[in-house]
Amino acid sequence: DQQVKQNSPSLSVQEGRISILNCDYTNSMFDYFLWYKKYPAEGPTFLISISSIKDKNEDGRFTVFLNKSAKHLSLHIVPSQPGDSAVYFCAACEGANNLFFGTGTRLTVIP
Amino acid sequence: NAGVTQTPKFQVLKTGQSMTLQCAQDMNHEYMSWYRQDPGMGLRLIHYSVGAGITDQGEVPNGYNVSRSTTEDFPLRLLSAAPSQTSVYFCASSYANARGDTQYFGPGTRLTVL
């Protein structure tokens, strides 16, 4: 059963606007969360992470929010740029070595 | 510094054949792992290793074997390929574990089993 879910397979946003990608999880043992970005024919690359002891982490245009009570996290990209067009995966850690990925959301930023 | 390399890029097998997917890293990382990506499923962890001589199972280990004789290499073996193993396989390495920003993925191997 999928423990990390991204319910929106795709998202289109105008350049300069905010992109919000959502992720839900079911396992309360997850204590560390990550977002990866993936271009076609390449492996995923790390984007941003957040520990369960925080509710927000920022890195430039990227901010991740964590709502533990709702078992929900989101990635905000502002402003969105055409180069941000990619598939975004959220992932959750159980312990140090087990990483569970969501199904991905394809973001298209329209110039 | 090549990062994480995977060979081959593409492979077609017949049911029952065996093969080894190669993965190498030149960053002196202790942690290495294998994932498979299937449509609608995201990436799923197959096996991982926390250092030479130490391996463990991930979420979907059945049908796959691994070993880690050196820090640099972490091959994934399919002993008897099945159509259900058609997937894109990614190898990753990290300084210590799956957490944090130090995990790097290879470009993937696309495997088709007929």
Tab-separated table of C-alpha atoms in Angstrom:
chain	number	residue	atom	x	y	z
A	1	ASP	CA	0.000	0.000	0.000
A	2	GLN	CA	1.323	3.419	-0.949
A	3	GLN	CA	2.486	5.162	2.226
A	4	VAL	CA	3.340	8.436	0.485
A	5	LYS	CA	0.806	9.856	-1.947
A	6	GLN	CA	0.820	12.718	-4.399
A	7	ASN	CA	-2.761	12.985	-5.563
A	8	SER	CA	-2.143	15.451	-8.378
A	9	PRO	CA	-0.369	13.766	-11.292
A	10	SER	CA	0.125	17.093	-13.044
A	11	LEU	CA	0.060	20.833	-12.436
A	12	SER	CA	0.352	23.764	-14.846
A	13	VAL	CA	1.317	27.230	-13.654
A	14	GLN	CA	2.072	30.521	-15.369
A	15	GLU	CA	5.635	31.789	-15.166
A	16	GLY	CA	6.081	34.109	-12.190
A	17	ARG	CA	3.173	32.645	-10.235
A	18	ILE	CA	3.343	30.300	-7.262
A	19	SER	CA	3.450	26.527	-7.703
A	20	ILE	CA	2.106	24.440	-4.829
A	21	LEU	CA	2.749	20.711	-4.857
A	22	ASN	CA	1.100	18.551	-2.235
A	23	CYS	CA	1.977	15.275	-0.554
A	24	ASP	CA	0.204	13.118	2.024
A	25	TYR	CA	1.579	10.256	4.088
A	26	THR	CA	0.094	7.591	6.293
A	27	ASN	CA	2.991	6.313	8.418
A	28	SER	CA	3.378	8.244	11.682
A	29	MET	CA	6.913	6.824	12.053
A	30	PHE	CA	8.189	9.027	9.213
A	31	ASP	CA	10.394	11.711	10.747
A	32	TYR	CA	12.223	13.250	7.803
A	33	PHE	CA	10.844	14.401	4.481
A	34	LEU	CA	12.462	15.339	1.196
A	35	TRP	CA	11.522	16.689	-2.211
A	36	TYR	CA	13.302	15.548	-5.336
A	37	LYS	CA	13.127	16.953	-8.840
A	38	LYS	CA	13.462	14.759	-11.900
A	39	TYR	CA	14.065	15.615	-15.541
A	40	PRO	CA	13.456	13.037	-18.293
A	41	ALA	CA	16.211	10.445	-18.739
A	42	GLU	CA	17.964	11.622	-15.568
A	43	GLY	CA	17.975	10.461	-11.979
A	44	PRO	CA	16.181	12.452	-9.285
A	45	THR	CA	18.082	15.342	-7.716
A	46	PHE	CA	17.615	16.553	-4.173
A	47	LEU	CA	15.703	19.814	-3.796
A	48	ILE	CA	14.838	20.498	-0.160
A	49	SER	CA	14.128	18.607	3.064
A	50	ILE	CA	12.461	19.084	6.426
A	51	SER	CA	12.709	17.345	9.762
A	52	SER	CA	9.570	16.449	11.668
A	53	ILE	CA	10.590	18.814	14.459
A	54	LYS	CA	10.059	21.765	12.114
A	55	ASP	CA	7.022	22.997	10.238
A	56	LYS	CA	8.768	25.068	7.581
A	57	ASN	CA	12.058	25.147	5.714
A	58	GLU	CA	13.103	27.637	3.047
A	59	ASP	CA	15.798	27.567	0.420
A	60	GLY	CA	15.649	30.436	-2.032
A	61	ARG	CA	12.506	30.134	-4.140
A	62	PHE	CA	11.575	26.804	-2.533
A	63	THR	CA	9.724	26.389	0.753
A	64	VAL	CA	8.483	23.154	2.265
A	65	PHE	CA	5.694	23.137	4.836
A	66	LEU	CA	4.937	20.219	7.132
A	67	ASN	CA	1.647	19.662	8.960
A	68	LYS	CA	2.233	16.618	11.130
A	69	SER	CA	-1.265	16.451	12.561
A	70	ALA	CA	-2.681	16.249	9.034
A	71	LYS	CA	0.207	14.090	7.771
A	72	HIS	CA	0.619	16.537	4.919
A	73	LEU	CA	3.483	18.418	3.371
A	74	SER	CA	3.650	20.866	0.529
A	75	LEU	CA	6.313	22.431	-1.649
A	76	HIS	CA	5.915	26.059	-2.685
A	77	ILE	CA	7.908	27.450	-5.585
A	78	VAL	CA	7.762	31.194	-5.995
A	79	PRO	CA	8.205	32.662	-8.477
A	80	SER	CA	7.886	29.706	-10.825
A	81	GLN	CA	10.257	29.599	-13.799
A	82	PRO	CA	10.120	27.571	-17.033
A	83	GLY	CA	13.249	25.688	-15.896
A	84	ASP	CA	11.237	24.370	-12.946
A	85	SER	CA	9.222	22.197	-15.338
A	86	ALA	CA	9.953	18.642	-14.192
A	87	VAL	CA	8.472	15.789	-12.173
A	88	TYR	CA	8.582	16.397	-8.427
A	89	PHE	CA	8.663	13.545	-5.943
A	90	CYS	CA	8.128	13.825	-2.232
A	91	ALA	CA	9.805	11.191	-0.085
A	92	ALA	CA	9.677	10.199	3.559
A	93	CYS	CA	12.239	8.491	5.758
A	94	GLU	CA	11.573	5.738	8.237
A	95	GLY	CA	14.784	5.428	10.211
A	96	ALA	CA	18.051	6.278	8.519
A	97	ASN	CA	17.954	3.982	5.536
A	98	ASN	CA	14.420	3.420	4.278
A	99	LEU	CA	13.101	6.051	1.913
A	100	PHE	CA	9.547	5.928	0.572
A	101	PHE	CA	8.638	7.965	-2.493
A	102	GLY	CA	5.363	9.387	-3.688
A	103	THR	CA	4.098	8.838	-7.206
A	104	GLY	CA	5.232	12.227	-8.483
A	105	THR	CA	3.635	15.399	-9.831
A	106	ARG	CA	4.554	16.713	-13.264
A	107	LEU	CA	4.900	20.492	-13.075
A	108	THR	CA	4.684	22.542	-16.245
A	109	VAL	CA	5.538	26.232	-16.015
A	110	ILE	CA	4.093	28.117	-18.952
A	111	PRO	CA	6.161	31.065	-20.206
B	1	ASN	CA	34.531	13.143	-10.521
B	2	ALA	CA	31.913	11.073	-12.404
B	3	GLY	CA	29.388	10.843	-9.530
B	4	VAL	CA	27.115	7.801	-9.789
B	5	THR	CA	27.404	5.797	-13.003
B	6	GLN	CA	25.121	2.988	-14.160
B	7	THR	CA	25.569	0.493	-16.957
B	8	PRO	CA	23.941	-0.429	-19.206
B	9	LYS	CA	21.543	2.401	-20.060
B	10	PHE	CA	19.114	0.055	-21.789
B	11	GLN	CA	18.680	-3.728	-21.692
B	12	VAL	CA	16.197	-6.203	-23.137
B	13	LEU	CA	16.014	-9.668	-21.588
B	14	LYS	CA	13.952	-12.759	-22.173
B	15	THR	CA	12.058	-14.347	-19.307
B	16	GLY	CA	14.368	-16.552	-17.280
B	17	GLN	CA	17.608	-14.870	-18.295
B	18	SER	CA	19.957	-13.478	-15.707
B	19	MET	CA	21.889	-10.243	-15.708
B	20	THR	CA	23.718	-7.785	-13.505
B	21	LEU	CA	23.070	-4.053	-13.427
B	22	GLN	CA	26.242	-2.209	-12.571
B	23	CYS	CA	26.507	0.809	-10.292
B	24	ALA	CA	29.655	2.661	-9.309
B	25	GLN	CA	30.404	5.856	-7.429
B	26	ASP	CA	33.639	7.771	-6.972
B	27	MET	CA	32.638	9.927	-4.004
B	28	ASN	CA	33.735	7.483	-1.285
B	29	HIS	CA	30.132	7.188	-0.118
B	30	GLU	CA	29.299	4.509	2.414
B	31	TYR	CA	25.566	4.267	1.664
B	32	MET	CA	24.390	2.903	-1.672
B	33	SER	CA	20.938	1.818	-2.758
B	34	TRP	CA	18.854	0.516	-5.637
B	35	TYR	CA	15.381	1.700	-6.596
B	36	ARG	CA	12.933	0.767	-9.287
B	37	GLN	CA	10.504	3.204	-10.834
B	38	ASP	CA	7.264	1.966	-12.335
B	39	PRO	CA	4.454	4.040	-13.870
B	40	GLY	CA	2.082	5.290	-11.175
B	41	MET	CA	4.242	3.825	-8.377
B	42	GLY	CA	7.041	6.291	-7.796
B	43	LEU	CA	10.445	4.930	-6.769
B	44	ARG	CA	10.615	1.901	-4.519
B	45	LEU	CA	13.667	0.782	-2.557
B	46	ILE	CA	14.963	-2.678	-3.529
B	47	HIS	CA	18.157	-3.133	-1.500
B	48	TYR	CA	20.631	-0.899	0.245
B	49	SER	CA	24.115	-1.092	1.716
B	50	VAL	CA	25.628	0.935	4.539
B	51	GLY	CA	29.185	-0.108	3.730
B	52	ALA	CA	31.338	-2.790	2.149
B	53	GLY	CA	30.129	-6.218	3.203
B	54	ILE	CA	26.817	-4.949	4.624
B	55	THR	CA	23.534	-5.127	2.710
B	56	ASP	CA	19.873	-5.132	3.665
B	57	GLN	CA	16.477	-5.415	2.041
B	58	GLY	CA	14.243	-2.550	1.136
B	59	GLU	CA	10.567	-2.441	0.254
B	60	VAL	CA	10.629	-4.728	-2.812
B	61	PRO	CA	13.639	-7.111	-2.591
B	62	ASN	CA	12.157	-10.293	-4.101
B	63	GLY	CA	13.855	-11.458	-7.286
B	64	TYR	CA	16.980	-9.378	-6.733
B	65	ASN	CA	20.361	-10.056	-5.149
B	66	VAL	CA	23.063	-7.609	-4.154
B	67	SER	CA	26.547	-7.693	-2.711
B	68	ARG	CA	29.017	-4.973	-1.741
B	69	SER	CA	32.612	-6.095	-1.943
B	70	THR	CA	34.057	-2.591	-2.380
B	71	THR	CA	33.003	0.900	-1.350
B	72	GLU	CA	32.740	1.960	-4.995
B	73	ASP	CA	30.543	-0.749	-6.517
B	74	PHE	CA	27.058	-2.033	-5.754
B	75	PRO	CA	25.789	-4.415	-8.474
B	76	LEU	CA	22.177	-5.582	-8.659
B	77	ARG	CA	21.600	-9.130	-9.912
B	78	LEU	CA	18.465	-10.533	-11.485
B	79	LEU	CA	18.814	-14.309	-11.260
B	80	SER	CA	15.801	-15.242	-13.399
B	81	ALA	CA	14.174	-12.249	-15.025
B	82	ALA	CA	10.386	-11.950	-15.110
B	83	PRO	CA	8.162	-9.523	-17.063
B	84	SER	CA	7.163	-7.951	-13.718
B	85	GLN	CA	10.767	-6.726	-13.421
B	86	THR	CA	10.375	-4.486	-16.451
B	87	SER	CA	11.158	-1.085	-14.969
B	88	VAL	CA	13.627	1.758	-14.764
B	89	TYR	CA	16.300	1.088	-12.166
B	90	PHE	CA	18.124	3.826	-10.299
B	91	CYS	CA	21.198	3.475	-8.173
B	92	ALA	CA	21.979	6.091	-5.536
B	93	SER	CA	24.784	6.828	-3.135
B	94	SER	CA	25.122	8.980	-0.075
B	95	TYR	CA	27.745	9.859	2.486
B	96	ALA	CA	25.940	8.143	5.362
B	97	ASN	CA	22.276	7.242	4.790
B	98	ALA	CA	19.090	8.011	2.886
B	99	ARG	CA	18.410	11.261	4.774
B	100	GLY	CA	19.639	14.718	3.956
B	101	ASP	CA	20.916	16.363	0.862
B	102	THR	CA	23.869	14.114	0.084
B	103	GLN	CA	22.090	11.353	-1.818
B	104	TYR	CA	22.947	11.350	-5.515
B	105	PHE	CA	21.172	9.264	-8.121
B	106	GLY	CA	22.560	7.734	-11.273
B	107	PRO	CA	20.887	8.275	-14.673
B	108	GLY	CA	19.032	4.969	-14.592
B	109	THR	CA	18.888	1.674	-16.499
B	110	ARG	CA	15.751	0.938	-18.515
B	111	LEU	CA	15.113	-2.815	-18.432
B	112	THR	CA	12.543	-4.639	-20.510
B	113	VAL	CA	11.804	-8.316	-19.865
B	114	LEU	CA	9.933	-10.078	-22.668
